[in-house]
Amino acid sequence: MMSIYDMHKTYADNVKLGPFFSGAPPKREPPKRFFDFLGFRVRSKIGVPAGPLLTSKWISLAGQLGFDLPTYKTIRSDAYPSHPLPNVAFVDGHGRQVREPLELTITNSFGMPSQSPDFLLQDIERANRSLAEGQVMIVSVVGTPRPDRSFVQDFIRAAQLAKEGGAKIVEANFSCPNVEKAEGILYQNPDTVYAYTRAIAQAISPIPLILKVGVFEGAEPMEAVFVAAARGGARAICGINSVSMKISPPLDDKRSTSGVCGGAIREKALQFIRDGSKMIRDNQLGLTLIGCGGIMAPEHFTLFFEAGADVAMSATGMMWDPYLAMRYHAHLHSHPQTV
Ligand SMILES: Cc1cc2nc3c(=O)[nH]c(=O)nc-3n(C[C@H](O)[C@H](O)[C@H](O)COP(=O)(O)O)c2cc1C
């Protein structure tokens, strides 16, 4: 199986040599209508979540392939190395490594590497410029624990770096460990979500802020977090991130668990969207809901819209099937009544 990301090469080599795609750029019908996405006029409501698009070269390819809302892979306030190989492996729905998964499912373990601020300041702008009318890029950011500043201050630094580079929309990856309280994951604590969201949203105002979250352990904590996000000033929530699982055999002796994404997490992602859209409606939160997790075929985008997503995105699916977006657009063109 071929992917635009070469899983046998290091992350640095993928940045340098990728994306690996030699197909013809697809032709697209002229737009019949436009949609609003956080104040931007966009051609469709499909995109790529943070991960597969490493630099402007990858954003440019995603735009040409019809992913109108591409996300620039999570950046940090300073350069940061990737985990060593392996970074990607095929698994089944239980985290067991396999050669050919039944439905494409992978584990990915990169440790959120980042390029230097100097590179990013130029490359974010290049990525923006590479997109066509009706497309808009999101830049994902995350904090790094440092001795000289608090975690939230570093989160703000990364978000301001994105803004300085020309980001039009910023996404804060809250599905990372809560290093300050050392308890679980950042997005799971409503008080932390409120405080971090407020601080980051104010620092980048008026740029819209999206929060990236993972699966929740129950409806109550999820609702509390959604309410906290809206109160803190987030404009949208994107979920789900990859689902942490014990991988067997492990990737190496330091990594027994790692995030699983692709086909095997689609049901969990759809449930997140059904629950989340109801919570947004019931509490009149006014949040835009972005769904991802297991979109591998054009009709899966529609499943997410039917479940209540405003926008739907594919990471694993687009890496192995770059024409996924164009097949969705072609279907929509001949069946305009579908979402
Ligand atoms: C190769 C790869 C790298 C990823 N890196 C990030 C990342 O840097 N930040 C982030 O918030 N999510 C990251 N993700 C998670 C995706 O954004 C998405 O939430 C998850 O993969 C589920 O979608 P999928 O089933 O379509 O892959 C990554 C996913 C993949 C496949």
Coordinates of C-alpha atoms and ligand atoms in Angstrom, one line a residue:
M1 CA 0.0 0.0 0.0
M2 CA 1.3 3.4 -1.0
S3 CA 0.9 6.6 0.9
I4 CA 1.9 10.3 0.2
Y5 CA 3.9 9.9 3.5
D6 CA 6.7 7.3 3.2
M7 CA 6.5 5.4 6.5
H8 CA 9.9 3.7 6.0
K9 CA 11.6 7.1 5.8
T10 CA 12.4 9.4 8.8
Y11 CA 10.2 12.4 9.5
A12 CA 13.0 14.7 8.4
D13 CA 13.3 12.9 5.1
N14 CA 9.6 13.2 4.5
V15 CA 9.8 16.9 5.2
K16 CA 12.7 17.2 2.8
L17 CA 11.6 14.8 0.0
G18 CA 7.8 14.5 0.3
P19 CA 4.9 14.5 -0.4
F20 CA 5.2 11.3 -2.5
F21 CA 2.6 11.8 -5.1
S22 CA 3.0 11.7 -8.9
G23 CA -0.6 11.5 -10.1
A24 CA -2.2 14.1 -12.3
P25 CA -3.7 17.1 -10.5
P26 CA -7.5 16.5 -10.7
K27 CA -9.8 18.9 -12.6
R28 CA -12.6 20.5 -10.6
E29 CA -16.0 21.8 -11.7
P30 CA -16.6 25.5 -11.0
P31 CA -18.3 26.0 -7.6
K32 CA -22.1 26.0 -7.5
R33 CA -22.1 27.6 -4.0
F34 CA -19.9 28.7 -1.1
F35 CA -20.1 28.0 2.6
D36 CA -19.1 30.0 5.7
F37 CA -16.4 28.5 7.9
L38 CA -15.5 30.7 10.8
G39 CA -16.0 33.8 8.8
F40 CA -14.2 32.5 5.6
R41 CA -16.0 31.8 2.4
V42 CA -15.1 28.3 1.4
R43 CA -15.9 26.0 -1.5
S44 CA -16.7 22.9 0.6
K45 CA -16.7 21.7 4.1
I46 CA -14.1 19.0 3.9
G47 CA -10.4 19.1 4.8
V48 CA -7.4 17.5 6.5
P49 CA -6.9 17.6 10.2
A50 CA -3.5 18.3 11.8
G51 CA -0.9 15.6 10.9
P52 CA -0.4 14.6 7.3
L53 CA 0.5 18.1 6.0
L54 CA 4.0 18.7 7.2
T55 CA 4.9 21.9 5.3
S56 CA 3.6 24.3 2.6
K57 CA 4.5 21.7 -0.1
W58 CA 2.0 19.3 1.5
I59 CA -0.6 22.0 2.1
S60 CA -0.3 23.0 -1.5
L61 CA -0.9 19.4 -2.7
A62 CA -3.9 19.0 -0.4
G63 CA -5.4 22.2 -1.8
Q64 CA -4.9 21.0 -5.4
L65 CA -6.5 17.7 -4.4
G66 CA -9.7 19.4 -3.3
F67 CA -9.2 19.4 0.5
D68 CA -10.5 23.0 0.9
L69 CA -9.7 23.2 4.7
P70 CA -6.2 21.9 5.2
T71 CA -4.5 22.0 8.6
Y72 CA -0.8 22.8 9.0
K73 CA 0.7 20.1 11.2
T74 CA 1.0 21.0 14.9
I75 CA 3.9 23.5 15.5
R76 CA 5.7 24.4 18.7
S77 CA 7.3 27.6 19.9
D78 CA 10.7 26.2 19.0
A79 CA 12.3 23.5 16.9
Y80 CA 11.6 20.0 18.2
P81 CA 12.9 16.6 17.0
S82 CA 10.7 13.7 16.0
H83 CA 10.6 10.3 17.7
P84 CA 12.9 7.8 16.0
L85 CA 11.5 5.3 13.5
P86 CA 9.1 3.5 13.4
N87 CA 6.6 6.4 13.3
V88 CA 3.8 4.6 11.5
A89 CA 2.6 1.0 11.6
F90 CA -0.5 -0.9 10.5
V91 CA -2.6 -2.2 13.4
D92 CA -6.0 -3.8 13.8
G93 CA -8.8 -2.3 16.0
H94 CA -7.2 -3.7 19.1
G95 CA -3.8 -2.2 18.6
R96 CA -2.2 -5.5 17.3
Q97 CA 0.4 -4.8 14.6
V98 CA -0.7 -6.5 11.3
R99 CA 0.7 -6.4 7.7
E100 CA -2.6 -5.7 6.0
P101 CA -5.4 -4.2 8.2
L102 CA -9.0 -5.2 7.4
E103 CA -9.9 -1.6 7.1
L104 CA -6.9 0.8 6.9
T105 CA -6.0 1.5 10.5
I106 CA -2.6 2.8 11.7
T107 CA -0.8 3.8 14.8
N108 CA 1.3 7.0 14.5
S109 CA 3.9 8.1 17.0
F110 CA 5.9 11.3 16.0
G111 CA 6.1 13.2 19.3
M112 CA 4.9 16.3 17.6
P113 CA 8.1 17.4 15.9
S114 CA 8.4 21.1 14.9
Q115 CA 10.5 23.2 12.5
S116 CA 12.3 26.3 13.7
P117 CA 10.4 29.6 14.1
D118 CA 12.4 31.2 11.3
F119 CA 11.3 28.4 8.9
L120 CA 7.7 28.5 10.1
L121 CA 7.4 32.3 9.7
Q122 CA 8.1 32.0 6.0
D123 CA 6.5 28.6 5.4
I124 CA 3.0 29.4 6.9
E125 CA 2.8 32.4 4.5
R126 CA 3.9 30.2 1.6
A127 CA 1.3 27.7 2.5
N128 CA -1.5 30.4 2.6
R129 CA -0.4 31.7 -0.8
S130 CA -0.5 28.2 -2.3
L131 CA -4.3 27.9 -1.8
A132 CA -7.0 28.8 -4.3
E133 CA -10.0 31.0 -3.7
G134 CA -12.5 29.3 -1.4
Q135 CA -9.8 27.5 0.6
V136 CA -8.5 28.4 4.0
M137 CA -5.7 26.9 6.1
I138 CA -5.7 26.2 9.9
V139 CA -2.5 26.2 11.8
S140 CA -2.3 23.7 14.7
V141 CA -0.2 24.6 17.8
V142 CA 0.8 23.0 21.0
G143 CA 2.8 24.0 24.2
T144 CA 6.1 22.6 25.2
P145 CA 7.0 22.2 28.9
R146 CA 10.0 24.6 29.7
P147 CA 11.8 25.6 32.8
D148 CA 11.6 29.4 31.9
R149 CA 7.9 29.8 31.3
S150 CA 4.6 28.2 32.2
F151 CA 3.0 25.7 29.9
V152 CA 0.1 28.0 29.0
Q153 CA 2.6 30.8 28.3
D154 CA 4.4 28.5 25.9
F155 CA 1.1 27.6 24.2
I156 CA 0.5 31.3 23.7
R157 CA 4.0 31.7 22.2
A158 CA 3.3 29.0 19.7
A159 CA -0.1 30.5 18.8
Q160 CA 1.5 34.0 18.4
L161 CA 4.1 32.5 16.2
A162 CA 1.4 31.0 14.0
K163 CA -0.4 34.4 13.9
E164 CA 2.9 36.2 13.1
G165 CA 3.4 33.8 10.2
G166 CA 0.0 34.8 8.8
A167 CA -2.3 32.0 10.2
K168 CA -5.9 32.9 9.5
I169 CA -7.3 30.3 12.0
V170 CA -5.4 28.7 14.9
E171 CA -6.1 25.3 16.4
A172 CA -4.8 24.4 19.9
N173 CA -4.0 20.8 20.3
F174 CA -5.4 20.0 23.8
S175 CA -5.1 16.3 23.3
C176 CA -1.7 16.4 24.8
P177 CA -0.6 15.6 28.4
N178 CA -1.5 18.1 31.1
V179 CA 2.0 18.8 32.2
E180 CA 1.2 21.4 34.8
K181 CA -1.2 19.3 36.8
A182 CA 0.4 16.0 35.7
E183 CA -3.1 14.5 35.7
G184 CA -4.4 13.0 32.4
I185 CA -4.8 14.9 29.3
L186 CA -5.4 18.7 29.0
Y187 CA -8.8 18.6 27.2
Q188 CA -10.3 16.4 29.9
N189 CA -10.3 19.1 32.7
P190 CA -13.0 21.8 32.2
D191 CA -11.2 24.3 34.5
T192 CA -7.9 24.0 32.6
V193 CA -9.7 24.1 29.2
Y194 CA -11.4 27.3 30.3
A195 CA -8.2 29.0 31.5
Y196 CA -6.1 27.9 28.5
T197 CA -8.7 28.7 25.9
R198 CA -9.3 32.2 27.4
A199 CA -5.6 33.0 27.5
I200 CA -4.9 31.7 24.0
A201 CA -8.0 33.2 22.4
Q202 CA -7.2 36.7 23.9
A203 CA -3.6 36.5 22.7
I204 CA -4.5 35.8 19.1
S205 CA -7.8 37.8 18.9
P206 CA -9.5 38.4 16.5
I207 CA -8.2 35.1 14.9
P208 CA -10.6 32.3 15.5
L209 CA -9.5 29.5 17.8
I210 CA -10.3 25.8 17.4
L211 CA -9.7 23.3 20.2
K212 CA -8.6 19.8 19.2
V213 CA -9.8 17.1 21.6
G214 CA -9.9 13.4 21.9
V215 CA -12.6 10.9 23.0
F216 CA -14.1 11.5 26.4
E217 CA -14.8 9.0 29.1
G218 CA -18.4 10.0 29.5
A219 CA -21.1 12.5 28.4
E220 CA -20.9 14.6 31.5
P221 CA -17.2 15.5 31.4
M222 CA -17.6 16.1 27.7
E223 CA -20.5 18.5 28.1
A224 CA -18.6 20.4 30.9
V225 CA -15.6 20.8 28.5
F226 CA -17.7 22.0 25.6
V227 CA -19.3 24.6 27.8
A228 CA -15.9 25.7 29.2
A229 CA -14.5 26.0 25.7
A230 CA -17.3 28.3 24.5
R231 CA -17.1 30.4 27.7
G232 CA -13.3 30.7 27.2
G233 CA -13.8 32.0 23.7
A234 CA -13.2 29.0 21.4
R235 CA -15.0 29.2 18.1
A236 CA -14.9 25.5 17.2
I237 CA -14.1 22.1 18.5
C238 CA -12.3 19.4 16.4
G239 CA -12.4 15.8 17.4
I240 CA -11.4 13.1 17.6
N241 CA -7.7 12.8 17.9
S242 CA -6.2 9.4 17.6
V243 CA -7.2 6.9 20.3
S244 CA -4.4 5.8 22.6
M245 CA -4.0 2.1 22.8
K246 CA -1.5 -0.5 23.9
I247 CA 0.3 -1.6 20.8
S248 CA 1.4 -5.2 20.5
P249 CA 4.2 -5.8 19.7
P250 CA 5.1 -2.2 20.9
L251 CA 6.8 0.2 18.5
D252 CA 9.9 0.0 20.8
D253 CA 10.6 -0.5 24.5
K254 CA 9.9 3.1 25.4
R255 CA 6.6 3.3 23.6
S256 CA 4.1 0.7 24.8
T257 CA 1.0 2.8 23.9
S258 CA 0.4 5.0 20.9
G259 CA -2.4 6.7 19.0
V260 CA -4.6 4.7 16.7
C261 CA -6.4 6.3 13.8
G262 CA -8.2 5.3 10.6
G263 CA -11.1 2.9 9.9
A264 CA -11.2 1.3 13.4
I265 CA -12.0 4.6 15.2
R266 CA -14.8 5.8 12.9
E267 CA -17.7 4.6 15.1
K268 CA -16.1 6.4 18.2
A269 CA -15.7 9.6 16.1
L270 CA -19.3 9.5 14.8
Q271 CA -20.6 9.0 18.4
F272 CA -18.5 12.0 19.5
I273 CA -20.1 14.1 16.7
R274 CA -23.7 12.9 17.6
D275 CA -23.1 13.7 21.3
G276 CA -21.2 17.0 20.7
S277 CA -23.7 18.4 18.2
K278 CA -26.5 17.8 20.7
M279 CA -24.5 19.4 23.5
I280 CA -23.8 22.5 21.3
R281 CA -27.5 22.8 20.5
D282 CA -28.9 22.1 24.0
N283 CA -26.6 24.7 25.6
Q284 CA -26.7 27.1 22.7
L285 CA -22.9 27.2 22.6
G286 CA -22.6 28.5 19.0
L287 CA -19.5 26.3 18.5
T288 CA -18.6 25.0 15.0
L289 CA -18.1 21.2 15.2
I290 CA -15.3 19.6 13.1
G291 CA -15.3 15.9 12.8
C292 CA -12.5 13.5 12.0
G293 CA -11.7 9.9 12.6
G294 CA -11.9 7.0 10.1
I295 CA -13.1 8.9 7.0
M296 CA -11.7 6.5 4.3
A297 CA -14.3 6.8 1.6
P298 CA -16.4 9.7 0.1
E299 CA -19.6 8.6 1.7
H300 CA -17.9 8.7 5.2
F301 CA -17.8 12.5 4.9
T302 CA -21.6 12.4 4.5
L303 CA -21.9 10.1 7.6
F304 CA -20.2 12.8 9.6
F305 CA -22.5 15.6 8.3
E306 CA -25.5 13.5 9.0
A307 CA -24.3 12.9 12.5
G308 CA -24.1 16.7 13.0
A309 CA -20.6 17.8 12.0
D310 CA -20.3 21.2 10.3
V311 CA -17.0 20.2 8.7
A312 CA -15.4 16.8 8.1
M313 CA -11.8 15.9 7.7
S314 CA -9.6 12.9 6.8
A315 CA -6.0 12.3 7.9
T316 CA -5.3 8.6 7.4
G317 CA -7.8 8.3 4.5
M318 CA -6.2 11.1 2.5
M319 CA -2.7 9.8 3.0
W320 CA -3.4 6.6 1.3
D321 CA -6.1 7.9 -1.0
P322 CA -5.2 11.3 -2.3
Y323 CA -8.2 11.4 -4.7
L324 CA -10.7 11.0 -1.8
A325 CA -11.8 14.6 -1.8
M326 CA -12.2 14.8 -5.5
R327 CA -14.4 11.7 -5.5
Y328 CA -16.6 13.4 -2.8
H329 CA -16.8 16.6 -4.9
A330 CA -17.7 14.6 -8.0
H331 CA -20.5 12.8 -6.2
L332 CA -21.8 16.0 -4.7
H333 CA -21.8 17.6 -8.1
S334 CA -24.1 14.9 -9.5
H335 CA -26.2 14.7 -6.3
P336 CA -26.3 18.3 -5.1
Q337 CA -29.1 17.5 -2.6
T338 CA -26.6 15.6 -0.3
V339 CA -24.6 17.7 2.1
Ligands
LIG1 C1 0.4 10.8 10.5 C2 -0.5 11.5 11.5 C3 0.0 12.5 12.2 C4 -0.8 13.2 13.1 N1 -0.3 14.3 13.8 C5 -1.1 15.1 14.6 C6 -0.7 16.3 15.1 O1 0.5 16.7 15.0 N2 -1.5 17.0 15.9 C7 -2.9 16.7 16.0 O2 -3.6 17.4 16.7 N3 -3.3 15.5 15.5 C8 -2.5 14.7 14.8 N4 -3.0 13.5 14.2 C9 -4.4 13.1 14.5 C10 -5.3 13.5 13.3 O3 -5.5 14.9 13.3 C11 -6.7 12.9 13.6 O4 -7.3 13.5 14.7 C12 -6.7 11.4 13.7 O5 -5.8 10.8 12.9 C13 -8.1 10.8 13.3 O6 -8.4 11.0 12.0 P1 -8.2 9.9 10.8 O7 -8.8 8.6 11.3 O8 -8.8 10.4 9.6 O9 -6.7 9.7 10.7 C14 -2.1 12.8 13.3 C15 -2.6 11.8 12.5 C16 -1.8 11.1 11.6 C17 -2.4 10.0 10.8

